[in-house]
Structure formats: C-alpha cells, structure tokens
Coordinates of N, CA and C in Angstrom, one line a residue:
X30 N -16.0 -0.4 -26.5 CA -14.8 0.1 -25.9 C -13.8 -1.0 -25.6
X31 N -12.7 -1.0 -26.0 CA -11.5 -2.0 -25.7 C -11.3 -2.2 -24.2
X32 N -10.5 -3.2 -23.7 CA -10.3 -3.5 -22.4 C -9.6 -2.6 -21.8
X33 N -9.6 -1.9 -20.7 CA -8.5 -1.1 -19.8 C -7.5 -1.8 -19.5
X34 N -6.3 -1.5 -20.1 CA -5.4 -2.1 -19.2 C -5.2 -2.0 -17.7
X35 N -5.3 -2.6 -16.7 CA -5.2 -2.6 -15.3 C -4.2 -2.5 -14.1
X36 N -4.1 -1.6 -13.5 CA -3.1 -1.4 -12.6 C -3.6 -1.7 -11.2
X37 N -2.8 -2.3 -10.2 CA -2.9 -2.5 -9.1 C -2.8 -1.6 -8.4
X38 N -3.4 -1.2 -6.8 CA -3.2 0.0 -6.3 C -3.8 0.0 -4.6
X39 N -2.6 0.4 -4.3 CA -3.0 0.5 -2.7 C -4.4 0.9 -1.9
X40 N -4.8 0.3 -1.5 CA -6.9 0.8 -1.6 C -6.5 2.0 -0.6
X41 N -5.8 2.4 0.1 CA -5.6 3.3 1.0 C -5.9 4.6 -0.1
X42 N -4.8 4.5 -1.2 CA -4.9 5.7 -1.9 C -6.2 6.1 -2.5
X43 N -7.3 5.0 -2.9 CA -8.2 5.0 -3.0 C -9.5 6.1 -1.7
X44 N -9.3 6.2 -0.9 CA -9.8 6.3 0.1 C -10.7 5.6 0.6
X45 N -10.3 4.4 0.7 CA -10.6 2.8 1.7 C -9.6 3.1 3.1
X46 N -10.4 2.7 4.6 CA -10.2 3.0 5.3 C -9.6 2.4 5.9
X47 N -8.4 1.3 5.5 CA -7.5 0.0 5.8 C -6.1 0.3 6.4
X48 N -5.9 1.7 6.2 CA -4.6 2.3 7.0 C -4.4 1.4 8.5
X49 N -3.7 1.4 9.1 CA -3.0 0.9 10.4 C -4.0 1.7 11.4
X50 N -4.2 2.6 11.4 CA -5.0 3.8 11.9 C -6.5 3.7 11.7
X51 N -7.1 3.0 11.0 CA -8.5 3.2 10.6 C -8.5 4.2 9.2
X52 N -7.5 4.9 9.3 CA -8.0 6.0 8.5 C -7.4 5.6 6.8
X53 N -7.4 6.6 5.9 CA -6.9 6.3 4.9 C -5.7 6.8 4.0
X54 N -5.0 7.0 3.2 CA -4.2 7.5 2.3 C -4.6 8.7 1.1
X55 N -6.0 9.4 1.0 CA -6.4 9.8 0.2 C -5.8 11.4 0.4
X56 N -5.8 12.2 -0.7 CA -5.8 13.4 -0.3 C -6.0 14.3 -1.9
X57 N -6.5 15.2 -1.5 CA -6.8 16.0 -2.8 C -6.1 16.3 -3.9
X58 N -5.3 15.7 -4.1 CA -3.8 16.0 -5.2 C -4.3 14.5 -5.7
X59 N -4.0 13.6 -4.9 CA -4.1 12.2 -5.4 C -5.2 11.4 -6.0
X60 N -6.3 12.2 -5.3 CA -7.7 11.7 -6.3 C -8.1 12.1 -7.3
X61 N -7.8 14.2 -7.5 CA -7.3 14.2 -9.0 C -6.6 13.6 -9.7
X62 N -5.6 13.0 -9.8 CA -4.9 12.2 -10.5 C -5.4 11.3 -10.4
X63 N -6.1 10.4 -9.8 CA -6.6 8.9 -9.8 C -7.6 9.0 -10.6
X64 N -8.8 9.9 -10.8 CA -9.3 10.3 -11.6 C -9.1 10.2 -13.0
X65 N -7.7 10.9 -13.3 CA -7.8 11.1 -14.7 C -6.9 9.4 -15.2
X66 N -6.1 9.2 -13.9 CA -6.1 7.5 -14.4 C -7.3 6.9 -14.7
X67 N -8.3 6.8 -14.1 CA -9.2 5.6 -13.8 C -10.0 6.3 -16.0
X68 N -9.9 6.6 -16.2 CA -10.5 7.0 -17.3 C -9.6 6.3 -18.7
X69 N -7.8 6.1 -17.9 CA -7.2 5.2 -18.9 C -7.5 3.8 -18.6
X70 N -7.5 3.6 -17.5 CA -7.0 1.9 -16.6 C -8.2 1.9 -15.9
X71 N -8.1 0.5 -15.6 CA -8.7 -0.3 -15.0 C -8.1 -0.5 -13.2
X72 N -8.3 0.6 -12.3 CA -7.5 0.3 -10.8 C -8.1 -1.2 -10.1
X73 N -7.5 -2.1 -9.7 CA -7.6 -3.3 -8.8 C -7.1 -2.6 -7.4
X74 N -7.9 -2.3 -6.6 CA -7.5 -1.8 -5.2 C -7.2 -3.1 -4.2
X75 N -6.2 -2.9 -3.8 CA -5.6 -4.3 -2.7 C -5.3 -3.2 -1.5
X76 N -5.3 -4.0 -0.6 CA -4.6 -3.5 1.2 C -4.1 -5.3 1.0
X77 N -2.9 -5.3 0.8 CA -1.8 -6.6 1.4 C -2.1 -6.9 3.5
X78 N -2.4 -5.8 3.4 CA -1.6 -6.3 5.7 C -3.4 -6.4 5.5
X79 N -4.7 -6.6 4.6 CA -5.8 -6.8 5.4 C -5.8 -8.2 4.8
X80 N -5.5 -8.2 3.2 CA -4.9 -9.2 2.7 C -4.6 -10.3 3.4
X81 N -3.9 -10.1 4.4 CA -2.7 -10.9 5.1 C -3.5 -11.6 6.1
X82 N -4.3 -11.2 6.8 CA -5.4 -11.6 7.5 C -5.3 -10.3 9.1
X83 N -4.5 -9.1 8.4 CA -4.9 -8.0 9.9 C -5.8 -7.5 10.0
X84 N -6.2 -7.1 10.8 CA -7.3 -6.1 10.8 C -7.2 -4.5 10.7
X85 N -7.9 -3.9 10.9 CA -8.0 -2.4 10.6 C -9.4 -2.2 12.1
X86 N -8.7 -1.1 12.6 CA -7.0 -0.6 12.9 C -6.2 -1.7 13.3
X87 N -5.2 -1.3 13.3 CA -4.2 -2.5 13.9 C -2.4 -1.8 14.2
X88 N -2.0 -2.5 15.5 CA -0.4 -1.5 15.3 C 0.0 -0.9 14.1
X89 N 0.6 -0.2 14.4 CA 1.7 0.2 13.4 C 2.8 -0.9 13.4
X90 N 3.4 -1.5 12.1 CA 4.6 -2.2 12.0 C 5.3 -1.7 10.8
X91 N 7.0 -1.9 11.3 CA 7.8 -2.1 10.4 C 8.8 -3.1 10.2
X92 N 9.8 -3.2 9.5 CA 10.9 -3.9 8.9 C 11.3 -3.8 9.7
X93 N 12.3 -4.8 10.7 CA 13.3 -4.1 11.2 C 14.8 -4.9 10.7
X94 N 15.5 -4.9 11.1 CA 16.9 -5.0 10.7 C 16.9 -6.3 10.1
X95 N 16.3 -6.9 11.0 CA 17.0 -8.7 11.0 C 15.5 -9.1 9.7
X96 N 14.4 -8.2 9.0 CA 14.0 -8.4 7.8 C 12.2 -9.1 8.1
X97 N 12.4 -9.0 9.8 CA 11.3 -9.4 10.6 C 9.9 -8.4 10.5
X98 N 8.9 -8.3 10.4 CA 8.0 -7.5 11.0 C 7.7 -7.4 11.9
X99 N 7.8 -6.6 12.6 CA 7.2 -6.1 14.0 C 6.6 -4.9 14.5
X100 N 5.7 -5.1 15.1 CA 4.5 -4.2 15.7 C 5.2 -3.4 16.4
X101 N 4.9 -2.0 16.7 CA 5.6 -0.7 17.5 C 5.4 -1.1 18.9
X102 N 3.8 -1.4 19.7 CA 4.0 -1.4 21.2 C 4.2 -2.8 21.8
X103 N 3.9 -3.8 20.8 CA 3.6 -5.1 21.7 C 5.3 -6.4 20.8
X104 N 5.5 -5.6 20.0 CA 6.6 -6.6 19.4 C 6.7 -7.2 18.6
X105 N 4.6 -7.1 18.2 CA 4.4 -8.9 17.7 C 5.1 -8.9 16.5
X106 N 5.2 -10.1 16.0 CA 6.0 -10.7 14.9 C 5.1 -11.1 13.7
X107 N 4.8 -9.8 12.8 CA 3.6 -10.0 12.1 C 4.0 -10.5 10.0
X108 N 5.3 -10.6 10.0 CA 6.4 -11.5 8.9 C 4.8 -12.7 8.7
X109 N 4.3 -13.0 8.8 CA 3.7 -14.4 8.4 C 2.6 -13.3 7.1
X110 N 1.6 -12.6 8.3 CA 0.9 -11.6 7.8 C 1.0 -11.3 6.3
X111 N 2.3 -10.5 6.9 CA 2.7 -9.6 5.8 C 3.1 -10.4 4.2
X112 N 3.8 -11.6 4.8 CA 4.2 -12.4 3.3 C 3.0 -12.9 2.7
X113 N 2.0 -13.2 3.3 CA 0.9 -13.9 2.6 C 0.1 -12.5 1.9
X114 N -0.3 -11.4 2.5 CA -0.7 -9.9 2.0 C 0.4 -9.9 0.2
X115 N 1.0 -10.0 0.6 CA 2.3 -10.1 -0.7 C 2.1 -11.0 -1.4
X116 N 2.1 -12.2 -1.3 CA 2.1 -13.3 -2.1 C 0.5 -13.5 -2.9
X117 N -0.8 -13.1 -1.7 CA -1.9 -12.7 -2.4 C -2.0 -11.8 -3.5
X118 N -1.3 -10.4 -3.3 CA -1.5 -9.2 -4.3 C -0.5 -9.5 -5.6
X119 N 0.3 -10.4 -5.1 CA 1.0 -10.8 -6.3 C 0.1 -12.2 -7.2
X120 N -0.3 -12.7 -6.9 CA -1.2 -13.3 -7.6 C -2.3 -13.0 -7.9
X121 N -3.1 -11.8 -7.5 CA -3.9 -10.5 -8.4 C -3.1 -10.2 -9.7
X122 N -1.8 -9.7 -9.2 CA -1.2 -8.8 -10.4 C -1.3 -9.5 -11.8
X123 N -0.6 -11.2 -11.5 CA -0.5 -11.9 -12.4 C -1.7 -12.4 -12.7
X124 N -3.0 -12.4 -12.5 CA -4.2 -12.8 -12.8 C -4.5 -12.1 -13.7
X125 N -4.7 -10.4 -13.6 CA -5.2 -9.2 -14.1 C -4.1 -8.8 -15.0
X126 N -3.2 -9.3 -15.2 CA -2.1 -8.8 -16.0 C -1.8 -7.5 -15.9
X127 N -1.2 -6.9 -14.9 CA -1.1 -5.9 -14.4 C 0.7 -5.7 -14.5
X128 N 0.5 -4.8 -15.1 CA 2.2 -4.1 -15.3 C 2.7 -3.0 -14.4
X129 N 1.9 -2.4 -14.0 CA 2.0 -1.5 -13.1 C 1.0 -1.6 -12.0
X130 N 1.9 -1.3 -10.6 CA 1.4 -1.1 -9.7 C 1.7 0.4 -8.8
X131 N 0.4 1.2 -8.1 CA 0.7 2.3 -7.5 C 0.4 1.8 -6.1
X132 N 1.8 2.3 -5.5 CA 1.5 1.4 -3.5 C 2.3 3.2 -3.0
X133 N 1.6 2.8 -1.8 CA 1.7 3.7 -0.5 C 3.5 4.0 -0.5
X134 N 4.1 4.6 -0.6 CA 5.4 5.2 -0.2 C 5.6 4.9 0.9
X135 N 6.6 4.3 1.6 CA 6.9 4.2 2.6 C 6.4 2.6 3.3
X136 N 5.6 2.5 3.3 CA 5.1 1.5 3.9 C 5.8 -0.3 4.0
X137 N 5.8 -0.4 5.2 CA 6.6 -1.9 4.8 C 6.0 -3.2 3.9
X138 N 4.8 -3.0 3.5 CA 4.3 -3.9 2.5 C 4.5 -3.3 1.3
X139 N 4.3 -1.8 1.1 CA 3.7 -1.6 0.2 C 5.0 -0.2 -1.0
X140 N 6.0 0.1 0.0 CA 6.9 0.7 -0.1 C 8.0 0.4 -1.1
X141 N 8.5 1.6 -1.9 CA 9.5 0.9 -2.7 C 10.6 1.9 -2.7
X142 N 11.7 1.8 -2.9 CA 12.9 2.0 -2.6 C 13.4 2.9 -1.4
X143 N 12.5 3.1 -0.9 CA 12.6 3.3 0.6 C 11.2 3.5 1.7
X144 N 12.2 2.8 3.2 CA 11.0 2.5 4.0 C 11.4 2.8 5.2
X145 N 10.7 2.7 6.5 CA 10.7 3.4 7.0 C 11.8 1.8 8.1
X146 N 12.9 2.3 9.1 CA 13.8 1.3 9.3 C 13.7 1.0 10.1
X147 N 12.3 0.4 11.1 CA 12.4 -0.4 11.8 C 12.3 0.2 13.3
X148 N 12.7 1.3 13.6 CA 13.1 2.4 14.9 C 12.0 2.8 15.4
X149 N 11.1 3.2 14.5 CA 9.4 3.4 14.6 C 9.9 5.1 15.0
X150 N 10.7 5.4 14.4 CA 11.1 6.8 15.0 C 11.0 8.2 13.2
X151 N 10.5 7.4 12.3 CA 10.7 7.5 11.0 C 11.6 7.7 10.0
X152 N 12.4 7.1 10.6 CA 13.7 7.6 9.9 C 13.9 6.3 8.8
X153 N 14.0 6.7 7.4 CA 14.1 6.3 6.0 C 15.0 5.2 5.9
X154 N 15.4 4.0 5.3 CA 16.4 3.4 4.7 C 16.0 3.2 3.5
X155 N 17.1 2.7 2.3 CA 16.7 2.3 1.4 C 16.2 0.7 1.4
X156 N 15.0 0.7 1.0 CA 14.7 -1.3 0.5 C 13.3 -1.0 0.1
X157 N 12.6 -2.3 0.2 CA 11.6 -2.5 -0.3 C 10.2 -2.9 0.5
X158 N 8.8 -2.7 0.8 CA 7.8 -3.3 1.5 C 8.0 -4.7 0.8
X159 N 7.5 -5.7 1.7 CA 7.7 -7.2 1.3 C 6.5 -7.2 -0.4
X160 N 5.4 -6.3 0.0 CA 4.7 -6.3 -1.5 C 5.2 -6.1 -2.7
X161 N 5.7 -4.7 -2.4 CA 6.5 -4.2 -3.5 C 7.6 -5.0 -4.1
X162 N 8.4 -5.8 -3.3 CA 9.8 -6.9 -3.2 C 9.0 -7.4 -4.5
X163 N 7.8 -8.0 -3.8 CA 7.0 -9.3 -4.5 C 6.3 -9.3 -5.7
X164 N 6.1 -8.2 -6.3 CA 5.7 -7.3 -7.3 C 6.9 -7.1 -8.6
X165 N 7.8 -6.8 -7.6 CA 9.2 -6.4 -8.5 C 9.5 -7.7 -8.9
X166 N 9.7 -8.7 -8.2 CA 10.1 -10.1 -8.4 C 9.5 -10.7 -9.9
X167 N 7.9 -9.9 -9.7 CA 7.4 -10.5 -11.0 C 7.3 -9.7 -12.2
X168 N 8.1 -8.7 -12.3 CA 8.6 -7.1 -13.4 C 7.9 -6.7 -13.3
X169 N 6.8 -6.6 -12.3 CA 5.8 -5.1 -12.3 C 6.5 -3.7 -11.9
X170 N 6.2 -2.3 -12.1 CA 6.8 -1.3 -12.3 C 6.2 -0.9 -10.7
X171 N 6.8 -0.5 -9.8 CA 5.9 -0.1 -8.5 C 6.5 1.6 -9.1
X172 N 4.9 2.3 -8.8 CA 4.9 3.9 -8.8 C 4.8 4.2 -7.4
X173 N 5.3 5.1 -6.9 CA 4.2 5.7 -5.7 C 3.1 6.5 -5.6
X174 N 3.0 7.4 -5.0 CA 2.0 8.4 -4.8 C 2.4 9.4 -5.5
X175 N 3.2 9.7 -4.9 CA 4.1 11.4 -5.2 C 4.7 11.4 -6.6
X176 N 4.4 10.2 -7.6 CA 4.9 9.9 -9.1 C 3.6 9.6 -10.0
X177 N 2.3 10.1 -9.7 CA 1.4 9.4 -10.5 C 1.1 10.2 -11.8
X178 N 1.8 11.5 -11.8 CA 1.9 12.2 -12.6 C 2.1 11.5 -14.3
X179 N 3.2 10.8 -13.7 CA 4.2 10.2 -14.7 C 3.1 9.5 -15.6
X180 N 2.8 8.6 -14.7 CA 1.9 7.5 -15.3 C 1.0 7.9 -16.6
X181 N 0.3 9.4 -16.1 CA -0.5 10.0 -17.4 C 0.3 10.5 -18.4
X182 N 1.6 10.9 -18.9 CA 2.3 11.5 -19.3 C 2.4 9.8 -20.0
X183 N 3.0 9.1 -19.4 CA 3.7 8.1 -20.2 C 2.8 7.1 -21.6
X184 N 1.7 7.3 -20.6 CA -0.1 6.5 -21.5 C -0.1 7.3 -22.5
X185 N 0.0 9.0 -22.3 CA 0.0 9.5 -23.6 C 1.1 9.2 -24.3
X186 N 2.2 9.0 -24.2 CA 3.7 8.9 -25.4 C 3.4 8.0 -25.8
X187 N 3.1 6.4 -25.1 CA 2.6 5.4 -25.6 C 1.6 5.3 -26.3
X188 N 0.5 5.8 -26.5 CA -0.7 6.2 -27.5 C -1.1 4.7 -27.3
X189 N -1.1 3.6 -26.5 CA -2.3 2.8 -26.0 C -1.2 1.4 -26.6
X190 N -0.2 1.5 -26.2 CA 0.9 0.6 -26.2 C 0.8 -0.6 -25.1
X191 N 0.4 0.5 -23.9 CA 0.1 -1.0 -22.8 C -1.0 -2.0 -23.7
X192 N -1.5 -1.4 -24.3 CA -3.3 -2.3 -24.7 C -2.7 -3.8 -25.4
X193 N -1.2 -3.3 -25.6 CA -0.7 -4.5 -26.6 C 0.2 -5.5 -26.1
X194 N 0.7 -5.3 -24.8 CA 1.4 -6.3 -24.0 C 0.8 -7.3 -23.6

C-alpha cells in the first residue's frame, strides 16, 4: 500500500484529553468523519498550548487586543507558550509534509479566521490562533471542524493527487 498522505490535526479532535478543561473536542459527528479520513491520510495529532510547555488542565486564554496571550482569572501572559506550541507544530508539518491541517475552531492557537477576542466573554473577531497564523505562513490549508466534510469530497475529485505533491 502506498504512503498516506498526512494531515495535521488538533489531538483534541481526536479525543485526547488536552483541552484547557481536561476534557476534549471529540463528538459524534466528528469521529465519523475522522474515521473515514483516517482510511485516506495519515492524522499527526498535535495540542500546540501542551506543545508549548502548558499543562492540562490549565486557564482558559485568549488573544487579546494588543496580540498578547492571556489567561482569563490570573492575567498570566502565556505569548511565549503559545509561539513555541506554534513554531513546534509547524515544524511537524514541514517534517511530515503535511498540506493540510484540521485545528479546533476558535481557539487562540489553533483557530482560523476567526477567534474568540480577548473579553473572555465569547464574542468572535476575525484573525487567526498563533498556530494556524504559523501554519498559513508555511501554505498549509487550515480546515476546521465544522468543514471536514470537504476534505472527503475533495480526496475523491482529486483521485489521489495529494499522493503526488
């Protein structure tokens, strides 16, 4: 059997228990679909913020204005964390030659065209998690959750096109 081409992917969605919460990103819609991926591709599961050196559980953080990370109760200033989480999974991507990545919606690492702004109150802006930024930087395609559909749909049009990049 020829090599899977390999996609990166938020371990959360996986149902790895690295969420901010202890808990995970998994839910029954999603693992069907991860399923019928994992039968095309090869998934590389990353968590960037454990990456980073946080732990699980750990605050909730987001982006806030000034581009900073910070923790919801205590303030901390977790930007160091977070860029190294990023700059790791981006050097996965480019190891495994990975064209596509599927990351957590929303999430300030892992988020792509929109995230959550900083208020800790959930209200949406448009931008990027520093992962996803760092991912894009290098032409990877960031999917989310709520689009994995596509992904199967497009492997078939392609008829095994990634296998040749």
């Amino acid at each position: 059997m020829k090599n899977k081409p390999k996609i990166l992917i938020s371990a959360c969605l996986l149902g790895e228990n690295c969420k901010y919460n202890g808990g995970n990103n998994a839910d029954a819609i999603c693992v069907g679909k991860l399923a019928k991926l994992r039968q095309i591709y090869e998934l590389i599961a990353v968590c960037p913020e454990y990456l980073g050196g946080l732990t699980t559980p750990r605050e909730p953080a987001e982006i806030c204005s000034n581009g900073r990370v910070l923790t919801k109760f205590s303030g901390r200033d977790v930007t160091r964390e977070f860029l190294l989480g990023a700059r790791i999974c981006a050097d996965i991507a480019s190891k495994n030659g990975c064209k596509i990545a599927i990351l957590k919606e929303r999430s300030p690492s892992c988020g792509s065209g929109g995230i959550y702004d900083g208020s800790f109150t959930g209200r949406l802006v448009s931008g990027d998690g520093l992962t996803a930024a760092a991912l894009k930087n290098l032409g990877v395609r960031i999917v989310g959750e709520s689009a994995l559909a596509e992904l199967n749909l497009e492997k078939e049009a392609q008829n095994g096109q990634m296998d040749k990049r």
